[in-house]
Amino acid sequence: MAPPPPRAALLAALALLLLLLLAAAPRAAATGVFQVRRKFPAGGGGGDASIAALRAHDGRRHGRLLAAADLPLGGLGLPTDTGLYFTEIKLGTPPKRYYVQIDTGSDILWVNCISCERCPRKSGLGLDLTLYDPKGSSSGSTVSCDQGFCAATYGGKLPGCTPNVPCEYSVMYGDGSSTTGFFVTDALQFDQVTGNGQTQPGNASVTFGCGAQQGGDLGSSNQALDGILGFGQANTSMLSQLAAAGKVKKVFAHCLDTIRGGGIFAIGDVVQPKVKTTPLVPDMPHYNVNLESIEVDGTTLDLPAHVFVTGEKKGTIIDSGTTLTYLPELVFNEVKFAVFKKHQDIKFHNVQDFMCFQYSGSVDDGFPTITFHFEDDLALHVYPHEYFFPNGNDLYCVGFQNGALQSKDGKDIVLLGDLVLSNKLVVYDLENQVIGWTDYNCSSSIKVKDDKTGATYTVNSHDISSGWKFHWHKYPVLLVTFVCSFLIC
């Protein structure tokens, strides 16, 4: 047979190369990475201004967690402030950049819309904000009230709904902040993981909120972001949408490093390290678990069993969107007494309503470990440097708070926030309705598995500059099984 002409030969070679690439490409759920920044500096030390900002943030965060959401969202709650961690995402075609808060206590992704009148145009965090324009994206479309997403969100077709009427959302928070807008569907761009340290562009279609009006703190430019990325359990969350489309499993994990200021936030099956788990309480809007007892310095506190029972405005919640830990008054007083039992001479100072004290030695050497015991024999060890935080000049403040003094509705709730979850790998396995953790060096790495191919990828920690002034690093943190491996710092 005569050899093909040069052009035909070139086309044949290109076709063969394409077939080889397709054959070699993994048919796996996409994995990706976002870089995440921290809002407050690691390790405290910011003086009264920083500690006041932290308290104000947690007060609002605590309030919104316990507040009832507006009926249109079926009891779903959204944050009222910018939270501790946020990441950069890209939406639309062509893609544009948006900075959104990462929050395990809310259930939808939303960004400020171009039609918004009170949305901030600039941020006190030094970020350039972007308003989303549905008409400026060739891949964007407005979700109408007669579409399936809207009906599923509200439990049926809305009264008075006619074709082409937008599917709206409206949420009012406990502190008076609010967000209203309408749902759109568009492309979300991410870095797809193709190997250890290797990525390529990927995207997925997601439905999210286009915020048309923000009230209260959400309209403030002081700590503003472009929106919120919720990692709650509801079907409206980005994670749930991707899982329903077969792109990911509903499993994610975070490892917060407060020692060096970095960490990992990943979607995918974590195969190393292994974690022991406890069941999630079913049919709860947040990540509720069954706490059975508390131990200080090896001694179990004498507490009535009813203080840990889950019920309306009762129980124990794991929430990475809250910085501090809140305990019912009875529990708080018993823990405080046990912690300071060997330090009767310590005098407390009130610093922005925090209990603070002078201490020149190592708190880890001078104070006891607190251990929370959960159902199925899972323990959470909290070390002194995790329940105290420094505020300069040998001054330490207590990261545990009396819930009765913070919120009337939250006075009987145990709320475990970032300080006690730090330096631990925490895995949220929504497929099996369990949550688990293990003490871990969050400056190291974890391994995640792609269940469709069996491939295992190393996800390294990443240290991004923290504080009010930020500098982006160009080294992504790997994630697995979809769009999200987030680096948290």
Coordinates of C-alpha atoms in Angstrom, one line a residue:
M1 CA 0.0 0.0 0.0
A2 CA 1.3 3.4 -0.9
P3 CA 2.1 5.7 2.1
P4 CA -0.5 8.4 2.8
P5 CA 0.2 11.9 1.6
P6 CA 1.9 14.2 4.3
R7 CA -1.4 16.0 5.3
A8 CA -3.2 12.7 5.7
A9 CA -0.3 11.3 7.7
L10 CA -0.3 14.3 10.0
L11 CA -4.1 13.9 10.6
A12 CA -3.7 10.2 11.2
A13 CA -1.0 10.8 13.7
L14 CA -3.0 13.4 15.5
A15 CA -6.0 11.1 15.6
L16 CA -3.9 8.3 17.0
L17 CA -2.5 10.6 19.7
L18 CA -6.0 11.7 20.7
L19 CA -7.1 8.1 21.0
L20 CA -4.1 7.3 23.2
L21 CA -4.8 10.4 25.4
L22 CA -8.4 9.5 25.8
A23 CA -7.5 5.9 26.6
A24 CA -5.1 7.0 29.2
A25 CA -7.3 9.7 30.8
P26 CA -8.9 8.5 34.1
R27 CA -12.7 8.2 34.0
A28 CA -12.9 9.5 37.5
A29 CA -14.9 12.0 39.2
A30 CA -13.2 15.3 38.9
T31 CA -11.0 16.6 41.7
G32 CA -10.0 20.1 42.1
V33 CA -8.4 22.8 44.3
F34 CA -9.3 26.1 45.7
Q35 CA -6.9 28.3 47.7
V36 CA -8.4 29.4 51.0
R37 CA -7.4 32.3 53.2
R38 CA -8.0 32.9 56.9
K39 CA -9.7 36.0 58.1
F40 CA -8.3 36.3 61.6
P41 CA -4.6 35.9 62.4
A42 CA -3.5 32.5 63.7
G43 CA -2.4 32.5 67.3
G44 CA -4.2 35.6 68.4
G45 CA -1.9 38.3 69.5
G46 CA -3.8 41.0 67.7
G47 CA -4.7 43.0 70.8
D48 CA -8.1 44.2 71.9
A49 CA -9.2 45.2 68.4
S50 CA -8.7 41.6 67.0
I51 CA -10.2 39.9 70.0
A52 CA -13.3 42.2 69.8
A53 CA -13.6 41.4 66.1
L54 CA -13.4 37.7 66.8
R55 CA -16.0 37.9 69.5
A56 CA -18.3 39.9 67.2
H57 CA -17.9 37.4 64.5
D58 CA -18.7 34.4 66.7
G59 CA -21.6 36.2 68.3
R60 CA -23.2 36.7 64.9
R61 CA -22.2 33.2 63.7
H62 CA -23.6 31.7 66.9
G63 CA -26.8 33.6 66.4
R64 CA -27.3 32.6 62.8
L65 CA -26.7 29.0 63.6
L66 CA -29.6 29.0 66.0
A67 CA -31.9 31.3 64.1
A68 CA -34.9 30.0 62.1
A69 CA -34.5 30.6 58.4
D70 CA -37.2 32.1 56.2
L71 CA -39.9 29.7 55.0
P72 CA -38.8 29.7 51.3
L73 CA -35.6 27.9 52.2
G74 CA -37.4 25.3 54.3
G75 CA -35.5 26.1 57.5
L76 CA -32.1 26.4 55.9
G77 CA -29.8 29.0 57.5
L78 CA -27.2 31.2 55.9
P79 CA -24.3 33.1 57.5
T80 CA -24.6 36.7 58.5
D81 CA -20.9 37.5 58.3
T82 CA -17.8 36.6 56.4
G83 CA -16.5 33.8 58.6
L84 CA -13.0 32.6 59.3
Y85 CA -12.1 30.9 56.0
F86 CA -12.8 31.9 52.4
T87 CA -11.7 30.8 49.0
E88 CA -11.5 31.9 45.5
I89 CA -13.8 30.3 42.9
K90 CA -14.5 31.1 39.2
L91 CA -18.0 31.3 37.8
G92 CA -19.4 31.8 34.3
T93 CA -18.1 31.8 30.7
P94 CA -15.7 33.5 30.4
P95 CA -14.9 32.7 34.1
K96 CA -14.7 35.5 36.6
R97 CA -13.2 35.4 40.1
Y98 CA -15.2 35.5 43.3
Y99 CA -14.2 35.3 47.0
V100 CA -16.6 33.2 49.0
Q101 CA -16.8 32.2 52.6
I102 CA -16.4 28.5 53.4
D103 CA -19.1 27.4 55.9
T104 CA -20.2 24.0 57.1
G105 CA -23.3 25.6 58.7
S106 CA -25.1 26.7 55.6
D107 CA -26.5 25.0 52.5
I108 CA -26.2 27.0 49.3
L109 CA -23.6 28.8 47.3
W110 CA -24.5 32.4 46.5
V111 CA -22.7 35.5 45.2
N112 CA -23.6 39.1 45.0
C113 CA -25.6 39.9 41.8
I114 CA -25.0 42.9 39.5
S115 CA -28.6 44.1 40.2
C116 CA -27.9 44.3 43.9
E117 CA -28.3 47.8 45.4
R118 CA -26.7 47.4 48.8
C119 CA -24.0 44.9 47.9
P120 CA -20.5 46.1 48.9
R121 CA -18.2 47.1 46.0
K122 CA -15.0 46.8 48.0
S123 CA -13.8 45.0 51.0
G124 CA -11.9 46.0 54.1
L125 CA -10.0 42.7 53.7
G126 CA -8.2 44.2 50.8
L127 CA -10.0 42.1 48.2
D128 CA -11.4 43.2 44.8
L129 CA -15.0 42.2 44.8
T130 CA -17.0 41.2 41.7
L131 CA -20.7 41.3 41.0
Y132 CA -22.1 38.3 39.1
D133 CA -23.9 39.2 35.9
P134 CA -26.1 36.4 34.6
K135 CA -26.3 38.0 31.2
G136 CA -22.5 38.4 31.0
S137 CA -22.0 34.6 31.0
S138 CA -22.7 32.6 27.9
S139 CA -23.3 29.5 30.1
G140 CA -25.5 31.1 32.6
S141 CA -29.3 30.8 32.9
T142 CA -31.9 31.9 35.4
V143 CA -33.8 29.1 37.2
S144 CA -37.5 29.6 36.9
C145 CA -40.0 28.7 39.6
D146 CA -41.5 25.8 37.6
Q147 CA -38.2 24.0 37.3
G148 CA -37.3 20.9 39.3
F149 CA -34.6 22.6 41.4
C150 CA -37.0 25.2 42.7
A151 CA -39.8 22.6 43.4
A152 CA -37.3 20.3 45.2
T153 CA -36.0 23.2 47.3
Y154 CA -39.5 24.3 48.5
G155 CA -41.1 20.9 48.6
G156 CA -43.4 21.5 45.7
K157 CA -44.4 24.0 43.1
L158 CA -44.8 27.5 44.5
P159 CA -48.3 29.0 44.5
G160 CA -48.8 31.5 41.7
C161 CA -45.8 30.2 39.7
T162 CA -45.9 30.7 36.0
P163 CA -43.2 29.9 33.4
N164 CA -40.2 32.3 33.2
V165 CA -40.8 33.7 36.7
P166 CA -37.4 33.4 38.6
C167 CA -37.1 31.0 41.5
E168 CA -36.4 33.4 44.4
Y169 CA -34.8 32.9 47.9
S170 CA -35.0 35.0 51.0
V171 CA -33.4 34.5 54.3
M172 CA -33.6 36.5 57.5
Y173 CA -31.0 35.9 60.3
G174 CA -31.2 36.2 64.0
D175 CA -29.2 39.4 64.1
G176 CA -31.4 41.1 61.5
S177 CA -29.1 40.5 58.5
S178 CA -30.7 39.2 55.4
T179 CA -30.1 38.1 51.8
T180 CA -32.6 37.8 49.0
G181 CA -32.2 37.0 45.3
F182 CA -32.9 34.4 42.8
F183 CA -31.3 31.1 41.6
V184 CA -29.2 30.7 38.5
T185 CA -27.3 27.9 36.9
D186 CA -23.8 28.4 35.5
A187 CA -20.3 26.8 35.2
L188 CA -18.1 26.5 38.1
Q189 CA -14.4 26.3 37.2
F190 CA -11.8 24.5 39.2
D191 CA -8.4 22.8 38.9
Q192 CA -9.0 19.1 38.2
V193 CA -6.4 16.9 39.9
T194 CA -4.7 14.5 37.4
G195 CA -2.0 13.2 39.6
N196 CA 0.2 14.0 42.6
G197 CA 0.8 17.8 42.3
Q198 CA -0.7 17.9 38.7
T199 CA -3.9 19.7 37.7
Q200 CA -5.7 20.7 34.6
P201 CA -8.8 23.0 34.2
G202 CA -12.1 21.4 34.8
N203 CA -15.7 22.7 35.3
A204 CA -19.1 21.6 36.5
S205 CA -22.6 23.1 36.2
V206 CA -24.1 24.2 39.5
T207 CA -27.1 26.1 40.7
F208 CA -26.5 28.9 43.1
G209 CA -28.0 32.1 44.4
C210 CA -27.6 35.5 42.7
G211 CA -27.9 37.9 45.7
A212 CA -30.0 40.9 44.7
Q213 CA -30.2 42.6 48.1
Q214 CA -28.3 42.2 51.3
G215 CA -29.2 43.7 54.7
G216 CA -27.4 44.2 57.9
D217 CA -23.8 43.0 58.1
L218 CA -24.0 41.4 54.7
G219 CA -24.2 44.9 53.2
S220 CA -21.2 46.2 55.0
S221 CA -17.9 46.6 53.2
N222 CA -15.7 46.2 56.4
Q223 CA -15.3 42.5 56.1
A224 CA -17.2 41.8 52.9
L225 CA -16.8 39.0 50.5
D226 CA -18.5 38.1 47.2
G227 CA -20.7 35.5 48.8
I228 CA -20.9 32.2 50.7
L229 CA -20.1 28.6 49.8
G230 CA -22.1 26.3 52.1
F231 CA -21.1 22.8 52.9
G232 CA -24.2 21.7 54.7
Q233 CA -26.2 18.5 54.2
A234 CA -29.2 19.9 52.2
N235 CA -29.8 19.0 48.6
T236 CA -29.2 22.7 47.6
S237 CA -25.5 22.6 48.6
M238 CA -22.9 22.5 45.9
L239 CA -21.6 19.2 47.4
S240 CA -25.0 17.6 47.2
Q241 CA -25.5 18.8 43.6
L242 CA -22.2 17.4 42.5
A243 CA -22.9 14.1 44.3
A244 CA -26.4 13.9 42.6
A245 CA -24.7 14.4 39.2
G246 CA -22.3 11.5 40.0
K247 CA -19.3 13.8 40.2
V248 CA -18.4 13.3 43.8
K249 CA -19.2 11.3 46.9
K250 CA -20.6 13.3 49.8
V251 CA -17.5 13.1 51.8
F252 CA -15.2 16.0 52.8
A253 CA -12.5 16.7 55.3
H254 CA -10.6 19.5 56.9
C255 CA -7.4 19.8 58.9
L256 CA -6.8 23.2 60.5
D257 CA -3.2 23.9 61.5
T258 CA -3.2 26.7 64.2
I259 CA 0.5 26.0 65.0
R260 CA 1.9 27.0 61.6
G261 CA -1.2 28.6 60.1
G262 CA -2.0 26.2 57.3
G263 CA -4.1 23.2 56.6
I264 CA -6.2 21.2 54.1
F265 CA -9.9 21.2 53.2
A266 CA -10.6 18.3 50.8
I267 CA -13.5 16.5 49.1
G268 CA -13.0 12.7 48.7
D269 CA -12.4 9.5 50.5
V270 CA -9.5 9.9 52.9
V271 CA -7.6 6.7 53.1
Q272 CA -4.7 7.9 55.2
P273 CA -4.9 8.6 58.0
K274 CA -7.7 6.4 59.2
V275 CA -10.2 8.0 61.5
K276 CA -12.6 6.6 64.0
T277 CA -16.2 7.8 63.6
T278 CA -19.4 8.6 65.6
P279 CA -22.9 8.7 64.1
L280 CA -24.5 11.9 63.0
V281 CA -27.9 12.5 64.7
P282 CA -30.4 11.9 61.9
D283 CA -32.8 14.6 60.6
M284 CA -30.9 17.5 62.0
P285 CA -30.0 20.7 60.0
H286 CA -26.5 20.8 61.3
Y287 CA -23.7 18.4 62.1
N288 CA -25.1 17.1 65.4
V289 CA -23.4 14.3 67.4
N290 CA -24.1 12.5 70.6
L291 CA -21.7 13.7 73.4
E292 CA -21.7 11.3 76.4
S293 CA -19.2 12.7 78.9
I294 CA -16.4 15.2 79.5
E295 CA -13.1 14.3 81.2
V296 CA -10.6 16.8 82.6
D297 CA -7.1 15.6 83.5
G298 CA -8.3 12.0 83.5
T299 CA -11.3 12.5 85.7
T300 CA -14.9 12.4 84.3
L301 CA -16.9 15.4 85.4
D302 CA -20.0 14.7 87.4
L303 CA -22.7 16.0 85.0
P304 CA -26.3 15.1 84.7
A305 CA -27.0 13.0 81.5
H306 CA -29.8 15.3 80.4
V307 CA -27.3 18.1 79.6
F308 CA -26.1 16.2 76.5
V309 CA -29.4 15.0 75.2
T310 CA -30.2 16.1 71.6
G311 CA -33.5 17.9 71.2
E312 CA -35.0 21.3 70.2
K313 CA -32.3 23.8 71.0
K314 CA -30.3 21.1 72.8
G315 CA -27.5 18.8 71.9
T316 CA -23.9 19.0 70.5
I317 CA -23.0 20.6 67.2
I318 CA -19.7 20.4 65.2
D319 CA -19.2 23.6 63.4
S320 CA -16.1 24.8 61.6
G321 CA -17.7 28.2 61.0
T322 CA -17.4 29.1 64.7
T323 CA -14.1 30.0 66.3
L324 CA -14.8 29.3 70.0
T325 CA -16.6 26.6 71.9
Y326 CA -19.9 27.3 73.7
L327 CA -21.0 25.2 76.7
P328 CA -24.2 25.2 78.8
E329 CA -23.7 27.2 82.0
L330 CA -23.6 24.1 84.2
V331 CA -21.0 22.4 82.0
F332 CA -19.0 25.6 81.6
N333 CA -18.7 26.1 85.3
E334 CA -17.6 22.5 86.0
V335 CA -15.0 22.6 83.2
K336 CA -13.7 25.9 84.4
F337 CA -13.3 24.7 88.0
A338 CA -11.5 21.5 86.9
V339 CA -9.2 23.3 84.5
F340 CA -8.1 25.9 87.1
K341 CA -8.2 23.5 90.1
K342 CA -4.4 23.6 90.5
H343 CA -4.2 27.4 89.9
Q344 CA -6.3 28.9 92.6
D345 CA -4.0 32.0 92.7
I346 CA -4.8 33.0 89.1
K347 CA -6.7 36.3 88.8
F348 CA -8.9 36.8 85.7
H349 CA -9.0 40.0 83.7
N350 CA -12.0 40.9 81.5
V351 CA -10.8 41.7 78.0
Q352 CA -13.7 42.4 75.7
D353 CA -15.8 40.0 77.8
F354 CA -13.2 37.2 77.5
M355 CA -11.8 35.6 80.7
C356 CA -8.1 36.3 80.4
F357 CA -5.1 35.8 82.8
Q358 CA -1.4 36.3 83.0
Y359 CA 0.8 33.2 82.7
S360 CA 4.5 33.1 82.0
G361 CA 5.0 29.3 81.6
S362 CA 3.9 26.8 79.0
V363 CA 0.1 26.4 79.2
D364 CA 0.5 22.8 77.9
D365 CA 2.8 22.0 80.9
G366 CA 0.7 23.8 83.4
F367 CA -2.9 22.9 82.5
P368 CA -4.8 19.6 81.9
T369 CA -6.1 18.0 78.7
I370 CA -9.9 18.1 78.2
T371 CA -11.4 15.0 76.5
F372 CA -14.9 14.9 75.0
H373 CA -16.3 11.3 74.7
F374 CA -18.9 10.6 72.0
E375 CA -21.1 7.7 71.0
D376 CA -19.2 4.6 69.6
D377 CA -16.2 5.4 71.8
L378 CA -14.8 8.3 69.8
A379 CA -12.8 10.8 71.9
L380 CA -11.8 14.4 71.1
H381 CA -8.7 15.4 73.0
V382 CA -8.4 19.2 73.5
Y383 CA -5.0 20.4 74.7
P384 CA -4.4 23.7 76.6
H385 CA -3.0 25.5 73.6
E386 CA -6.3 24.7 71.8
Y387 CA -8.7 25.9 74.5
F388 CA -6.6 28.9 75.5
F389 CA -5.4 31.5 73.0
P390 CA -2.6 34.1 73.5
N391 CA -3.3 37.8 73.4
G392 CA 0.2 39.2 73.9
N393 CA 2.5 39.8 76.9
D394 CA 2.0 36.4 78.5
L395 CA -1.8 37.1 78.5
Y396 CA -4.0 34.1 77.7
C397 CA -7.7 34.1 77.1
V398 CA -10.2 31.2 77.5
G399 CA -11.7 29.9 74.3
F400 CA -14.6 28.2 76.1
Q401 CA -17.7 30.4 76.5
N402 CA -20.7 30.2 78.8
G403 CA -23.5 29.7 76.2
A404 CA -26.1 31.2 78.6
L405 CA -24.4 34.6 78.3
Q406 CA -24.2 34.5 74.5
S407 CA -27.6 33.4 73.2
K408 CA -30.9 32.7 74.9
D409 CA -31.7 30.0 72.3
G410 CA -28.2 28.5 72.5
K411 CA -27.9 28.3 76.3
D412 CA -28.4 24.5 76.3
I413 CA -26.3 23.7 73.2
V414 CA -22.7 22.4 73.1
L415 CA -21.1 24.1 70.1
L416 CA -17.6 22.9 69.2
G417 CA -15.7 25.4 67.0
D418 CA -12.3 25.7 65.3
L419 CA -10.2 26.0 68.3
V420 CA -11.0 22.5 69.6
L421 CA -11.1 21.1 66.0
S422 CA -7.7 22.4 65.1
N423 CA -4.7 20.1 64.6
K424 CA -7.0 17.2 63.8
L425 CA -8.2 15.7 60.6
V426 CA -12.0 15.9 60.7
V427 CA -13.9 13.8 58.1
Y428 CA -17.6 14.4 57.3
D429 CA -18.9 11.2 55.6
L430 CA -22.4 12.1 54.6
E431 CA -22.7 8.9 52.6
N432 CA -22.6 6.8 55.8
Q433 CA -23.9 9.6 58.1
V434 CA -20.9 9.6 60.3
I435 CA -18.3 12.1 61.3
G436 CA -14.8 11.3 62.7
W437 CA -11.4 12.8 63.5
T438 CA -7.9 12.0 64.7
D439 CA -5.1 14.0 66.1
Y440 CA -2.9 14.9 63.2
N441 CA 0.0 17.0 62.0
C442 CA -2.0 19.3 59.6
S443 CA 1.3 20.6 58.1
S444 CA 1.9 17.2 56.6
S445 CA -0.3 15.5 54.0
I446 CA -3.2 13.1 53.6
K447 CA -4.1 10.6 50.9
V448 CA -7.4 10.5 49.1
K449 CA -8.8 7.8 46.9
D450 CA -10.7 8.1 43.6
D451 CA -13.2 5.3 43.9
K452 CA -13.9 5.0 40.2
T453 CA -10.3 4.3 39.2
G454 CA -8.8 3.2 42.5
A455 CA -6.1 5.9 42.1
T456 CA -4.8 7.4 45.3
Y457 CA -3.5 11.0 45.5
T458 CA -1.4 12.8 48.1
V459 CA -2.9 16.0 49.3
N460 CA -0.4 18.3 50.9
S461 CA -0.9 21.0 53.4
H462 CA -0.4 24.6 52.2
D463 CA 0.5 27.7 54.3
I464 CA -1.2 30.8 53.0
S465 CA -0.5 34.2 54.6
S466 CA -3.0 35.0 57.3
G467 CA -4.3 38.2 58.9
W468 CA -5.9 41.3 57.5
K469 CA -3.3 41.7 54.7
F470 CA -3.0 38.8 52.4
H471 CA -0.6 37.5 49.7
W472 CA -1.8 34.8 47.5
H473 CA 0.5 31.8 47.0
K474 CA 0.5 30.1 43.6
Y475 CA 0.9 26.6 45.0
P476 CA -2.5 24.8 45.0
V477 CA -3.6 22.3 47.5
L478 CA -4.8 19.1 46.0
L479 CA -8.2 17.7 46.5
V480 CA -9.9 14.6 45.4
T481 CA -13.1 13.5 43.9
F482 CA -14.3 16.7 42.7
V483 CA -14.1 20.3 42.6
C484 CA -12.9 20.8 45.9
S485 CA -9.9 20.3 47.7
F486 CA -9.6 23.4 49.8
L487 CA -6.6 24.5 51.6
I488 CA -7.5 26.0 54.8
C489 CA -5.3 28.2 56.9

